[in-house]
Coordinates of C-alpha atoms in Angstrom, one line a residue:
M10 CA -0.3 0.0 0.1
E11 CA 1.2 3.3 -1.0
V12 CA 2.3 5.5 2.2
L13 CA 0.6 9.2 2.1
R14 CA 3.0 12.1 1.8
P15 CA 3.0 14.5 4.6
E16 CA 1.7 17.3 2.0
M17 CA -1.5 14.6 0.9
L18 CA -1.8 14.0 4.8
S19 CA -2.1 18.0 5.2
L20 CA -4.8 18.1 2.7
L21 CA -6.8 14.9 3.8
A22 CA -6.6 16.9 7.3
I23 CA -7.9 20.7 6.1
F24 CA -10.4 18.8 4.2
L25 CA -11.7 17.0 7.7
L26 CA -11.6 19.8 9.4
S27 CA -13.5 21.9 6.3
F28 CA -17.0 21.9 8.2
S29 CA -18.4 24.9 10.2
W30 CA -18.0 25.1 13.7
Q31 CA -20.4 27.4 14.1
A32 CA -23.4 25.4 15.9
F33 CA -20.8 25.3 18.8
G34 CA -22.0 29.1 19.9
S35 CA -20.0 31.4 21.7
G36 CA -18.4 29.1 23.8
S37 CA -17.5 27.2 20.6
P38 CA -13.4 26.8 19.7
S39 CA -13.0 29.1 16.5
S40 CA -11.4 28.3 13.1
S41 CA -8.3 28.7 12.5
S42 CA -5.8 28.4 9.2
S43 CA -3.4 26.7 11.2
S44 CA -6.1 23.6 12.5
G45 CA -5.7 21.4 9.1
P46 CA -1.6 22.2 8.7
F47 CA -1.5 21.0 12.5
I48 CA -3.5 18.2 12.3
G49 CA -1.4 17.1 9.0
C50 CA 1.9 17.3 10.9
L51 CA 0.1 15.0 13.2
L52 CA -0.3 12.5 10.9
S53 CA 3.2 12.9 9.1
H54 CA 4.8 12.2 12.3
S55 CA 2.7 9.2 13.0
Q56 CA 4.2 5.7 13.9
P57 CA 2.9 3.0 11.1
S58 CA 3.2 0.8 14.5
H59 CA 1.3 3.5 16.8
P60 CA -1.2 5.4 14.3
I61 CA -2.2 8.7 15.8
S62 CA -5.1 9.1 14.0
P63 CA -7.5 7.4 16.4
A64 CA -6.5 9.6 19.2
I65 CA -7.5 12.7 17.1
Y66 CA -10.6 14.7 17.9
T67 CA -12.1 17.7 16.4
P68 CA -15.9 19.1 17.0
N69 CA -16.8 16.8 13.8
N70 CA -16.4 13.8 16.1
S71 CA -19.6 12.2 17.5
S72 CA -17.2 12.0 20.3
Y73 CA -16.0 15.3 20.8
S74 CA -18.4 16.5 23.4
S75 CA -18.1 13.2 25.7
V76 CA -14.1 13.0 25.7
L77 CA -13.6 17.1 26.5
Q78 CA -16.2 16.6 29.3
S79 CA -15.5 13.4 30.8
Y80 CA -12.7 15.2 32.4
I81 CA -14.2 18.0 33.7
R82 CA -14.3 18.3 37.4
N83 CA -15.4 21.8 38.4
L84 CA -18.7 22.7 36.7
R85 CA -18.0 26.2 36.1
F86 CA -16.0 25.4 33.3
N87 CA -18.7 22.9 31.3
T88 CA -21.0 25.8 30.3
S89 CA -22.0 26.3 27.0
T90 CA -19.7 29.8 27.2
T91 CA -16.5 28.1 28.0
H92 CA -13.7 28.4 25.3
K93 CA -13.5 24.8 23.8
P94 CA -10.4 23.4 22.5
F95 CA -10.1 23.2 18.5
L96 CA -8.8 19.7 18.8
I97 CA -8.4 16.9 21.6
L98 CA -5.5 14.7 21.3
T99 CA -6.1 11.6 23.4
A100 CA -2.1 10.2 23.7
L101 CA -2.2 6.4 23.1
H102 CA 1.5 6.1 22.9
E103 CA 4.7 8.4 24.2
S104 CA 5.3 9.0 20.2
H105 CA 1.8 11.1 20.5
I106 CA 3.2 13.5 22.7
Q107 CA 6.6 13.8 20.6
A108 CA 4.2 14.8 18.0
A109 CA 1.8 16.8 19.9
V110 CA 4.9 19.3 21.5
L111 CA 6.9 19.6 18.0
C112 CA 3.9 20.2 16.0
A113 CA 2.1 22.8 18.4
Q114 CA 5.6 24.4 18.2
K115 CA 5.9 24.8 14.8
H116 CA 2.4 26.0 14.3
N117 CA 2.4 28.4 17.3
L118 CA 0.0 26.7 18.8
Q119 CA -1.4 26.7 22.8
M120 CA -1.2 23.3 24.5
K121 CA -3.2 22.1 27.4
I122 CA -1.8 18.9 29.1
R123 CA -4.9 17.1 31.5
S124 CA -4.5 13.9 33.2
G125 CA -7.4 13.7 36.0
G126 CA -9.1 17.5 35.4
H127 CA -9.4 18.1 38.8
D128 CA -7.3 21.8 39.0
Y129 CA -9.5 24.0 40.4
E130 CA -9.4 26.6 37.7
G131 CA -9.6 24.1 34.8
V132 CA -6.2 25.7 33.7
S133 CA -5.7 22.3 32.0
Y134 CA -8.5 22.1 29.3
V135 CA -9.4 26.3 29.5
S136 CA -7.7 28.8 27.6
E137 CA -8.9 32.5 26.7
V138 CA -6.8 31.9 23.4
E139 CA -7.0 29.2 20.4
F140 CA -5.8 26.2 22.0
F141 CA -5.9 22.2 22.3
I142 CA -5.6 19.5 25.0
L143 CA -3.0 17.1 25.4
D144 CA -5.2 14.4 27.2
M145 CA -3.1 11.8 29.2
F146 CA -6.1 9.4 30.2
N147 CA -5.1 6.5 28.0
L148 CA -1.5 6.6 29.3
R149 CA -2.8 4.9 32.7
S150 CA -0.3 1.7 32.9
I151 CA 1.1 0.6 36.6
S152 CA 4.0 -1.7 37.2
I153 CA 4.7 -2.4 40.8
D154 CA 8.0 -4.2 42.1
A155 CA 6.9 -5.1 45.6
E156 CA 10.2 -6.6 46.3
K157 CA 12.3 -3.7 45.7
E158 CA 9.5 -1.6 46.7
S159 CA 8.4 0.5 44.2
A160 CA 6.6 1.8 41.3
W161 CA 5.8 3.0 37.6
V162 CA 3.2 4.8 37.4
Q163 CA 2.0 7.0 33.9
A164 CA 0.6 10.1 34.6
G165 CA -2.6 9.8 32.9
A166 CA -3.2 6.5 35.9
T167 CA -5.7 8.0 39.1
L168 CA -4.7 7.5 42.7
G169 CA -7.0 5.1 42.9
E170 CA -6.0 3.2 40.0
L171 CA -2.4 3.5 41.7
Y172 CA -3.9 2.2 45.6
Y173 CA -5.6 -0.7 44.3
R174 CA -2.7 -2.2 42.4
I175 CA 0.1 -2.0 45.2
A176 CA -2.9 -3.6 47.0
E177 CA -3.3 -6.0 44.5
K178 CA 0.9 -6.5 45.2
S179 CA 1.3 -6.0 48.9
K180 CA -0.5 -5.7 51.9
K181 CA 2.6 -3.8 53.8
H182 CA 2.6 -1.1 51.4
G183 CA 1.3 1.9 50.5
F184 CA 2.0 5.6 48.9
P185 CA 1.8 9.1 50.2
A186 CA -0.7 10.4 48.0
G187 CA -4.1 12.1 48.3
V188 CA -7.6 11.0 49.3
C189 CA -9.4 11.6 46.6
P190 CA -9.3 8.7 44.0
T191 CA -10.1 10.2 40.9
V192 CA -7.1 12.6 41.2
G193 CA -4.7 11.9 38.0
V194 CA -1.2 11.3 38.9
G195 CA 0.4 13.7 36.6
G196 CA -0.9 17.1 38.1
H197 CA -1.3 15.7 41.4
F198 CA 2.9 14.4 41.5
G199 CA 3.8 17.7 39.2
G200 CA 2.2 20.4 41.9
G201 CA 3.6 18.3 45.1
G202 CA 0.5 16.4 45.9
Y203 CA 0.0 15.6 49.6
G204 CA -2.2 13.2 51.4
N205 CA -3.0 11.6 54.9
M206 CA 0.6 10.0 55.6
M207 CA 2.2 13.1 55.3
R208 CA 3.1 13.7 58.9
K209 CA 4.7 10.2 58.7
Y210 CA 6.4 10.2 55.1
G211 CA 5.9 13.6 53.6
L212 CA 4.8 14.6 50.2
T213 CA 4.4 12.5 46.9
V214 CA 7.1 14.8 45.7
D215 CA 9.4 13.7 48.5
S216 CA 9.0 9.5 47.7
I217 CA 9.6 10.0 43.5
V218 CA 12.9 8.7 42.2
D219 CA 12.6 9.1 38.3
A220 CA 10.8 10.2 35.9
R221 CA 10.4 9.7 31.9
L222 CA 9.5 13.4 30.4
V223 CA 8.7 14.8 26.9
D224 CA 11.4 17.7 26.6
V225 CA 10.5 21.1 24.5
N226 CA 12.0 19.3 21.7
G227 CA 10.3 15.9 21.4
R228 CA 13.1 13.8 23.4
I229 CA 12.2 11.5 25.6
L230 CA 14.4 12.0 29.0
D231 CA 14.9 9.6 32.1
R232 CA 16.4 11.4 35.1
K233 CA 19.7 10.8 34.5
S234 CA 19.7 12.5 31.0
M235 CA 17.2 15.4 31.9
G236 CA 19.5 16.3 34.7
E237 CA 19.2 16.9 38.4
D238 CA 17.7 20.2 37.9
L239 CA 15.3 19.1 35.7
F240 CA 14.2 16.8 37.9
W241 CA 14.1 18.6 41.3
A242 CA 11.7 20.9 38.9
I243 CA 9.4 18.3 38.2
R244 CA 8.8 17.3 41.5
G245 CA 6.2 20.0 42.8
G246 CA 7.5 23.1 40.5
G247 CA 4.3 22.1 38.5
A248 CA 5.4 19.9 35.8
A249 CA 3.5 21.4 32.5
S250 CA 5.8 24.4 33.0
F251 CA 8.8 21.9 31.6
G252 CA 7.7 19.3 30.0
V253 CA 5.4 16.4 29.4
V254 CA 6.0 13.5 31.9
V255 CA 4.9 10.5 30.5
S256 CA 5.0 8.6 33.9
Y257 CA 6.9 8.8 37.2
K258 CA 8.8 6.4 39.2
I259 CA 7.9 6.1 43.0
K260 CA 9.1 4.7 46.2
L261 CA 6.5 2.5 48.1
V262 CA 6.2 3.0 51.8
R263 CA 5.5 0.5 54.8
I264 CA 2.4 0.4 56.3
P265 CA 0.8 -1.8 59.2
E266 CA -1.9 -4.7 58.2
T267 CA -4.3 -2.4 60.6
V268 CA -5.6 1.2 60.6
T269 CA -7.7 3.1 62.3
L270 CA -10.0 5.5 61.6
F271 CA -12.2 7.9 63.3
R272 CA -14.6 10.8 62.8
V273 CA -16.1 13.0 66.1
V274 CA -17.9 16.5 65.5
K275 CA -18.4 18.8 68.0
T276 CA -20.4 22.1 67.9
L277 CA -19.9 25.4 69.5
E278 CA -22.4 24.1 72.2
Q279 CA -20.3 21.4 72.4
N280 CA -17.2 23.4 73.6
A281 CA -15.8 23.6 69.7
T282 CA -13.8 26.3 70.4
D283 CA -11.6 25.2 73.0
I284 CA -11.4 21.8 71.6
V285 CA -10.4 23.4 68.3
H286 CA -7.9 25.7 70.2
T287 CA -6.2 22.6 71.8
W288 CA -6.0 21.4 68.1
M289 CA -4.1 24.0 67.1
N290 CA -1.6 23.6 69.8
V291 CA -1.0 20.0 69.5
A292 CA -2.0 18.7 65.9
D293 CA 1.5 19.1 64.5
K294 CA 3.4 17.6 67.9
L295 CA 1.3 14.6 68.0
D296 CA 2.9 11.0 66.8
N297 CA 3.5 10.5 63.4
N298 CA 1.7 8.3 62.8
L299 CA -1.7 9.7 64.3
F300 CA -3.9 12.5 61.6
I301 CA -6.2 14.4 62.2
R302 CA -7.8 17.3 59.9
L303 CA -9.9 19.9 61.3
I304 CA -13.0 21.0 59.0
M305 CA -14.7 23.8 60.8
D306 CA -18.1 24.8 58.8
V307 CA -21.9 25.5 59.8
A308 CA -24.7 23.8 60.9
N309 CA -28.3 23.7 62.0
G310 CA -29.6 24.1 65.9
T311 CA -28.5 20.9 68.1
D312 CA -29.5 18.2 65.2
G313 CA -30.1 20.3 62.2
K314 CA -32.7 18.4 61.1
N315 CA -36.4 19.3 59.8
T316 CA -39.2 19.3 62.8
G317 CA -43.2 19.6 62.8
R318 CA -43.8 22.9 65.0
A319 CA -46.8 24.0 66.5
T320 CA -47.1 27.4 67.6
F321 CA -50.5 29.0 70.2
N322 CA -51.0 32.9 70.0
A323 CA -53.7 33.3 72.7
M324 CA -54.8 36.8 74.0
F325 CA -57.6 36.5 77.0
L326 CA -59.6 38.9 78.3
G327 CA -58.7 39.0 81.9
D328 CA -56.0 38.5 84.0
S329 CA -53.1 35.7 83.5
E330 CA -54.5 34.3 87.2
T331 CA -57.4 33.2 85.9
L332 CA -56.4 32.4 82.3
V333 CA -54.0 30.0 83.9
S334 CA -56.7 28.5 85.9
V335 CA -59.4 28.5 82.8
M336 CA -56.4 26.6 80.7
S337 CA -55.7 24.0 82.8
K338 CA -59.3 23.0 82.9
S339 CA -60.2 23.9 79.6
F340 CA -57.6 22.9 77.2
P341 CA -57.9 19.4 76.3
E342 CA -61.1 20.6 74.9
L343 CA -60.3 23.6 72.9
D344 CA -63.7 23.6 70.7
K345 CA -65.4 24.5 74.6
L346 CA -62.8 27.2 75.8
D347 CA -64.0 30.3 77.6
N348 CA -65.4 33.0 75.0
N349 CA -62.6 35.1 76.5
L350 CA -59.6 33.5 75.5
F351 CA -59.1 33.7 71.8
I352 CA -56.2 31.2 70.8
R353 CA -55.1 30.8 67.4
L354 CA -52.7 27.8 66.0
I355 CA -50.5 28.2 63.3
M356 CA -48.4 24.8 62.1
D357 CA -45.1 24.8 59.9
V358 CA -42.0 23.3 60.1
A359 CA -38.7 24.3 62.1
N360 CA -35.1 23.6 62.0
G361 CA -34.1 20.9 65.0
T362 CA -34.3 22.2 68.3
E363 CA -33.9 26.2 67.9
G364 CA -33.1 26.5 64.5
K365 CA -30.0 28.6 65.0
N366 CA -27.0 27.8 63.3
T367 CA -23.9 27.3 65.0
G368 CA -20.5 26.6 64.3
R369 CA -19.4 22.9 64.0
A370 CA -15.7 21.3 64.2
T371 CA -15.5 17.4 62.7
F372 CA -12.5 15.9 63.4
N373 CA -11.6 13.0 60.6
A374 CA -8.2 10.7 61.5
M375 CA -6.0 8.3 60.5
F376 CA -3.8 6.4 62.5
L377 CA -1.4 3.9 61.3
G378 CA -2.1 1.2 64.3
D379 CA -4.5 -0.1 66.3
S380 CA -7.5 1.1 68.0
E381 CA -5.7 0.9 71.5
T382 CA -2.6 2.2 70.5
L383 CA -4.5 5.2 69.2
V384 CA -6.9 5.6 72.2
S385 CA -3.6 5.7 74.6
V386 CA -2.1 8.4 72.1
M387 CA -5.1 10.5 72.3
S388 CA -5.4 10.0 75.6
K389 CA -2.0 11.6 76.6
S390 CA -2.0 14.1 73.6
F391 CA -5.2 15.4 73.0
P392 CA -7.9 14.4 76.1
E393 CA -9.9 17.2 75.3
L394 CA -11.6 15.6 72.2
G395 CA -12.5 12.4 74.6
V396 CA -11.9 9.9 71.4
K397 CA -12.9 6.6 72.9
K398 CA -12.3 2.8 71.5
S399 CA -16.0 2.7 70.3
D400 CA -15.4 5.8 68.2
C401 CA -13.0 4.3 66.1
N402 CA -13.1 1.7 63.1
E403 CA -10.0 -0.5 62.6
T404 CA -9.7 -1.1 58.6
T405 CA -7.2 -1.9 56.1
W406 CA -5.4 1.0 54.5
L407 CA -7.2 0.7 51.1
Q408 CA -10.2 0.9 52.9
S409 CA -9.1 3.8 54.5
V410 CA -9.2 5.8 51.1
L411 CA -13.1 4.7 51.0
F412 CA -13.0 6.7 54.4
W413 CA -12.1 9.6 53.6
T414 CA -14.1 9.9 49.9
N415 CA -17.0 9.4 52.3
F416 CA -17.8 5.7 51.1
P417 CA -19.3 3.7 53.9
L418 CA -16.9 1.5 54.9
G419 CA -17.3 -2.7 53.9
T420 CA -17.5 -0.7 50.2
A421 CA -15.6 -3.5 47.5
D422 CA -12.1 -2.1 46.9
D423 CA -12.9 -2.3 43.0
V424 CA -14.6 0.8 43.6
L425 CA -11.1 2.9 43.8
L426 CA -11.2 2.1 40.0
S427 CA -14.2 3.9 38.8
R428 CA -13.4 7.2 37.4
I429 CA -16.5 8.9 37.9
P430 CA -16.5 11.1 40.9
Q431 CA -19.2 10.9 43.4
T432 CA -20.2 14.3 42.6
L433 CA -19.9 16.7 40.3
T434 CA -20.2 20.9 41.6
Y435 CA -19.7 24.3 40.5
L436 CA -16.9 25.0 43.2
K437 CA -14.2 27.6 43.9
R438 CA -11.1 27.2 46.4
K439 CA -8.2 29.0 48.0
S440 CA -5.8 28.4 50.5
D441 CA -3.6 29.7 53.3
Y442 CA -0.9 28.4 55.9
L443 CA -1.6 28.9 59.7
K444 CA 1.5 29.2 61.2
N445 CA 0.8 30.1 64.8
P446 CA -2.1 28.5 67.0
I447 CA -5.4 30.6 66.8
S448 CA -6.3 32.4 69.8
K449 CA -9.5 31.6 71.0
E450 CA -10.9 35.1 70.7
G451 CA -9.7 35.1 67.0
L452 CA -11.7 31.4 66.8
E453 CA -14.8 33.2 67.7
I454 CA -14.3 35.5 65.4
I455 CA -14.1 32.6 62.4
W456 CA -16.8 31.6 63.9
K457 CA -18.9 34.7 63.8
R458 CA -18.0 34.9 60.7
L459 CA -18.1 31.2 59.1
I460 CA -22.2 31.5 60.8
E461 CA -22.7 34.7 58.7
L462 CA -21.3 33.5 55.3
K463 CA -22.6 29.7 55.9
A464 CA -21.6 28.2 52.4
V465 CA -17.7 28.8 52.9
I466 CA -15.7 25.9 54.8
L467 CA -12.7 25.4 56.5
T468 CA -9.8 22.6 56.3
F469 CA -7.1 22.5 58.4
N470 CA -4.5 19.9 57.3
P471 CA -2.0 19.9 60.2
Y472 CA 2.1 19.3 59.4
G473 CA 4.8 18.9 61.9
G474 CA 6.6 15.3 61.7
R475 CA 8.7 14.4 58.4
M476 CA 7.2 17.2 56.9
S477 CA 9.5 19.6 58.9
E478 CA 12.4 17.2 58.6
I479 CA 12.7 18.3 54.9
P480 CA 14.2 20.8 54.1
A481 CA 12.3 23.8 52.0
D482 CA 14.7 23.7 49.0
A483 CA 14.9 19.9 48.8
T484 CA 12.3 20.1 46.5
P485 CA 10.1 23.0 45.2
F486 CA 7.3 22.6 47.6
P487 CA 9.2 25.0 49.9
H488 CA 6.1 25.1 53.2
R489 CA 7.8 22.7 55.5
A490 CA 9.3 23.6 59.1
G491 CA 7.6 26.6 60.7
N492 CA 3.7 25.2 59.6
L493 CA 1.1 24.1 62.1
A494 CA -1.1 23.3 59.5
K495 CA -2.1 24.1 55.7
I496 CA -5.7 25.6 54.9
Q497 CA -8.1 25.3 52.5
Y498 CA -11.6 27.2 51.6
A499 CA -13.7 25.7 49.9
A500 CA -17.7 26.5 48.7
N501 CA -20.0 24.3 46.5
W502 CA -22.9 25.0 45.2
N503 CA -25.3 23.6 42.2
A504 CA -27.3 26.7 41.2
T505 CA -26.3 27.6 37.4
G506 CA -26.0 31.0 35.8
K507 CA -23.1 33.9 36.6
E508 CA -25.0 35.4 39.5
S509 CA -25.1 32.3 41.6
T510 CA -20.8 31.3 40.9
D511 CA -20.5 35.5 41.9
Y512 CA -22.3 34.7 44.6
Y513 CA -20.4 31.9 45.7
I514 CA -17.0 32.8 44.3
N515 CA -17.2 36.4 46.9
L516 CA -17.9 34.3 49.7
T517 CA -15.5 32.4 49.4
R518 CA -13.1 35.6 48.8
L519 CA -14.9 37.5 52.1
L520 CA -13.6 34.7 54.2
Y521 CA -10.0 34.6 52.8
K522 CA -10.0 38.2 53.7
Y523 CA -11.6 37.9 57.1
M524 CA -8.2 35.3 57.8
T525 CA -5.4 37.8 56.5
P526 CA -4.7 38.2 60.7
F527 CA -4.2 35.0 61.3
V528 CA -2.2 33.2 58.7
S529 CA 1.2 33.9 56.7
K530 CA 2.1 37.1 55.6
N531 CA 5.1 38.6 54.0
P532 CA 4.2 36.7 51.5
R533 CA 0.6 35.2 52.1
E534 CA 1.5 31.8 51.1
A535 CA -0.5 29.5 49.4
F536 CA -0.4 25.6 47.9
F537 CA 0.1 25.6 44.2
N538 CA -1.9 22.5 44.2
Y539 CA -5.0 24.5 45.3
K540 CA -4.6 26.8 41.7
D541 CA -6.2 30.1 42.2
L542 CA -6.2 32.4 39.9
D543 CA -7.3 35.2 42.0
L544 CA -3.8 35.4 43.2
G545 CA -2.6 36.4 40.0
I546 CA -2.0 35.2 36.1
T547 CA 0.5 35.6 33.6
H548 CA -0.3 36.5 30.0
N549 CA 2.7 35.1 28.7
G550 CA 4.2 38.3 27.0
K551 CA 6.6 40.5 27.5
N552 CA 6.0 41.1 31.1
S553 CA 5.3 37.2 31.9
Y554 CA 8.2 37.0 34.4
W555 CA 6.9 40.3 36.4
E556 CA 3.7 38.7 36.3
G557 CA 4.8 35.3 36.8
R558 CA 6.2 36.8 39.9
I559 CA 2.9 37.4 42.0
Y560 CA 1.9 34.6 42.3
G561 CA 5.1 32.5 41.9
V562 CA 6.3 34.2 45.0
K563 CA 3.4 32.5 47.1
Y564 CA 3.6 29.8 46.0
F565 CA 7.3 28.9 45.6
K566 CA 8.4 31.4 47.8
G567 CA 12.6 31.3 47.6
N568 CA 12.7 28.4 45.2
F569 CA 10.6 30.7 42.7
K570 CA 13.9 32.2 41.6
R571 CA 15.8 28.3 40.8
L572 CA 12.9 27.3 39.0
V573 CA 12.6 30.3 36.5
K574 CA 16.6 29.6 36.0
I575 CA 16.0 26.2 35.2
K576 CA 12.8 27.1 32.8
T577 CA 14.9 29.8 31.1
K578 CA 16.9 26.6 30.6
V579 CA 15.3 24.1 29.0
D580 CA 12.2 26.0 27.5
P581 CA 13.4 29.7 26.5
G582 CA 10.6 30.1 24.3
N583 CA 7.9 29.3 26.8
F584 CA 6.5 27.0 25.3
F585 CA 5.0 25.2 27.9
R586 CA 2.8 28.0 29.0
N587 CA -0.6 28.5 31.3
E588 CA -2.3 31.1 33.4
Q589 CA 0.1 30.0 35.8
S590 CA 3.1 28.2 34.5
I591 CA 6.7 29.3 35.6
P592 CA 8.0 32.7 32.9
P593 CA 11.3 32.4 31.5
L594 CA 13.7 35.3 32.6
P595 CA 13.0 38.3 30.3

């Protein structure tokens, strides 16, 4: 069979893209004169053993919308007005990534790299300029070597898949990554992902020992060939700023066969302020095997449940003494009351006992050990919480992931292989770092603000332990010793439309503003994987360095300078770019 020449492939691609895209509305991809030549370039780089054409999706393809939407995890970016990519390349082989990098540079096109789609601001699949998505979800192989306590995992795998495959090979090993099983490995590892074993073992990036990366020249590099500088940068500095990581080699960690979990809830009426204050003084100093996450939010009344309510409004033409006498004799027979007495009955629904909003503190914990030992640790280090053995659940490490994701314990382990999130909502997230415990007076102010805003949740993840032992410059992730906890601000909503979106985003920003006196300063630090475009964006033009420095110092502190130097060396033309990427020097 005759092989098509590159120029013939280009013509074929132009023909395939010649149909109108007008049906996609204001959020549709705009037609570009470069689209046809770009596809022609991809096809010309296709290897016969690994054809690229099955991986190409344009808006003319009936599966385009489902492929685009299947990994959108924030409904804010799944609307008719959201800008769409002119093409999605669902790479099936490393050579497809190489082709995408080389052809996108040749045709000056922006490439967004998506692994799991959990980035909070949609940066991996949304852009204001013409762009295409390099989607990694097909590249998800996982190879476990339990004897050598290591594994190779491709960037498109999910955390749930990784955990399940580890447990298949060994009940004595795990990996210190996040608790949401549908998160993609690529973004999670590349940005310095964490989980509930970080006080024992540190972050994901602290256990990465090698990687395979496609660089700006289309070369496939490993740790040795890329050099230690680039290997340092892709472990927490936002790997998408430096290349396309195909896979990571990780070091597995040892875990006990039994772990213990508890969830204890306290309201303001149950002394939550004092207990939270104690948590802030001990959470980073507890046994390294113990991780206790604190969630502060708002609940209704005593139990928050709706109940029937009967209201009796009365007037009596006489004094109270006579009224009490009349009521004691006549109330059982309301139709035969004294003619001087009028009682109106109102029946409706009320909240709980009082119906008033109250502050609620939820303590979710995992202990790498049995419940008896955990109760002993808690009674010595944090007796104020009052944890009893009856509060505890002993289970496996794999089952513990289900607990943290709100699956019932006992759910089949293979639910971790599902790539469909339990819920999809509109959401906004922000982050902060806590350096010192907040006073009781400060906590009372925070409770007041939470009750005013109602719809925003504060989550505190404790540091200390191994997190304080690793130097701040060991990886790009700088938030180590000196941090008590990381804070996440979260708002979720289901109402559609700009008005609702603006309302809930504003609530989150207000709480962030109110927290200013209590968090880190100069800079006010932030966690890169809790992507927040409020901190600033780069337009990737002449001022990209100065724009990038604004958010870069908040995410990476002193490590930002080294990241910029590495970026300038390996990608001086700034091909690998997005709204919050690392810029090269001007």
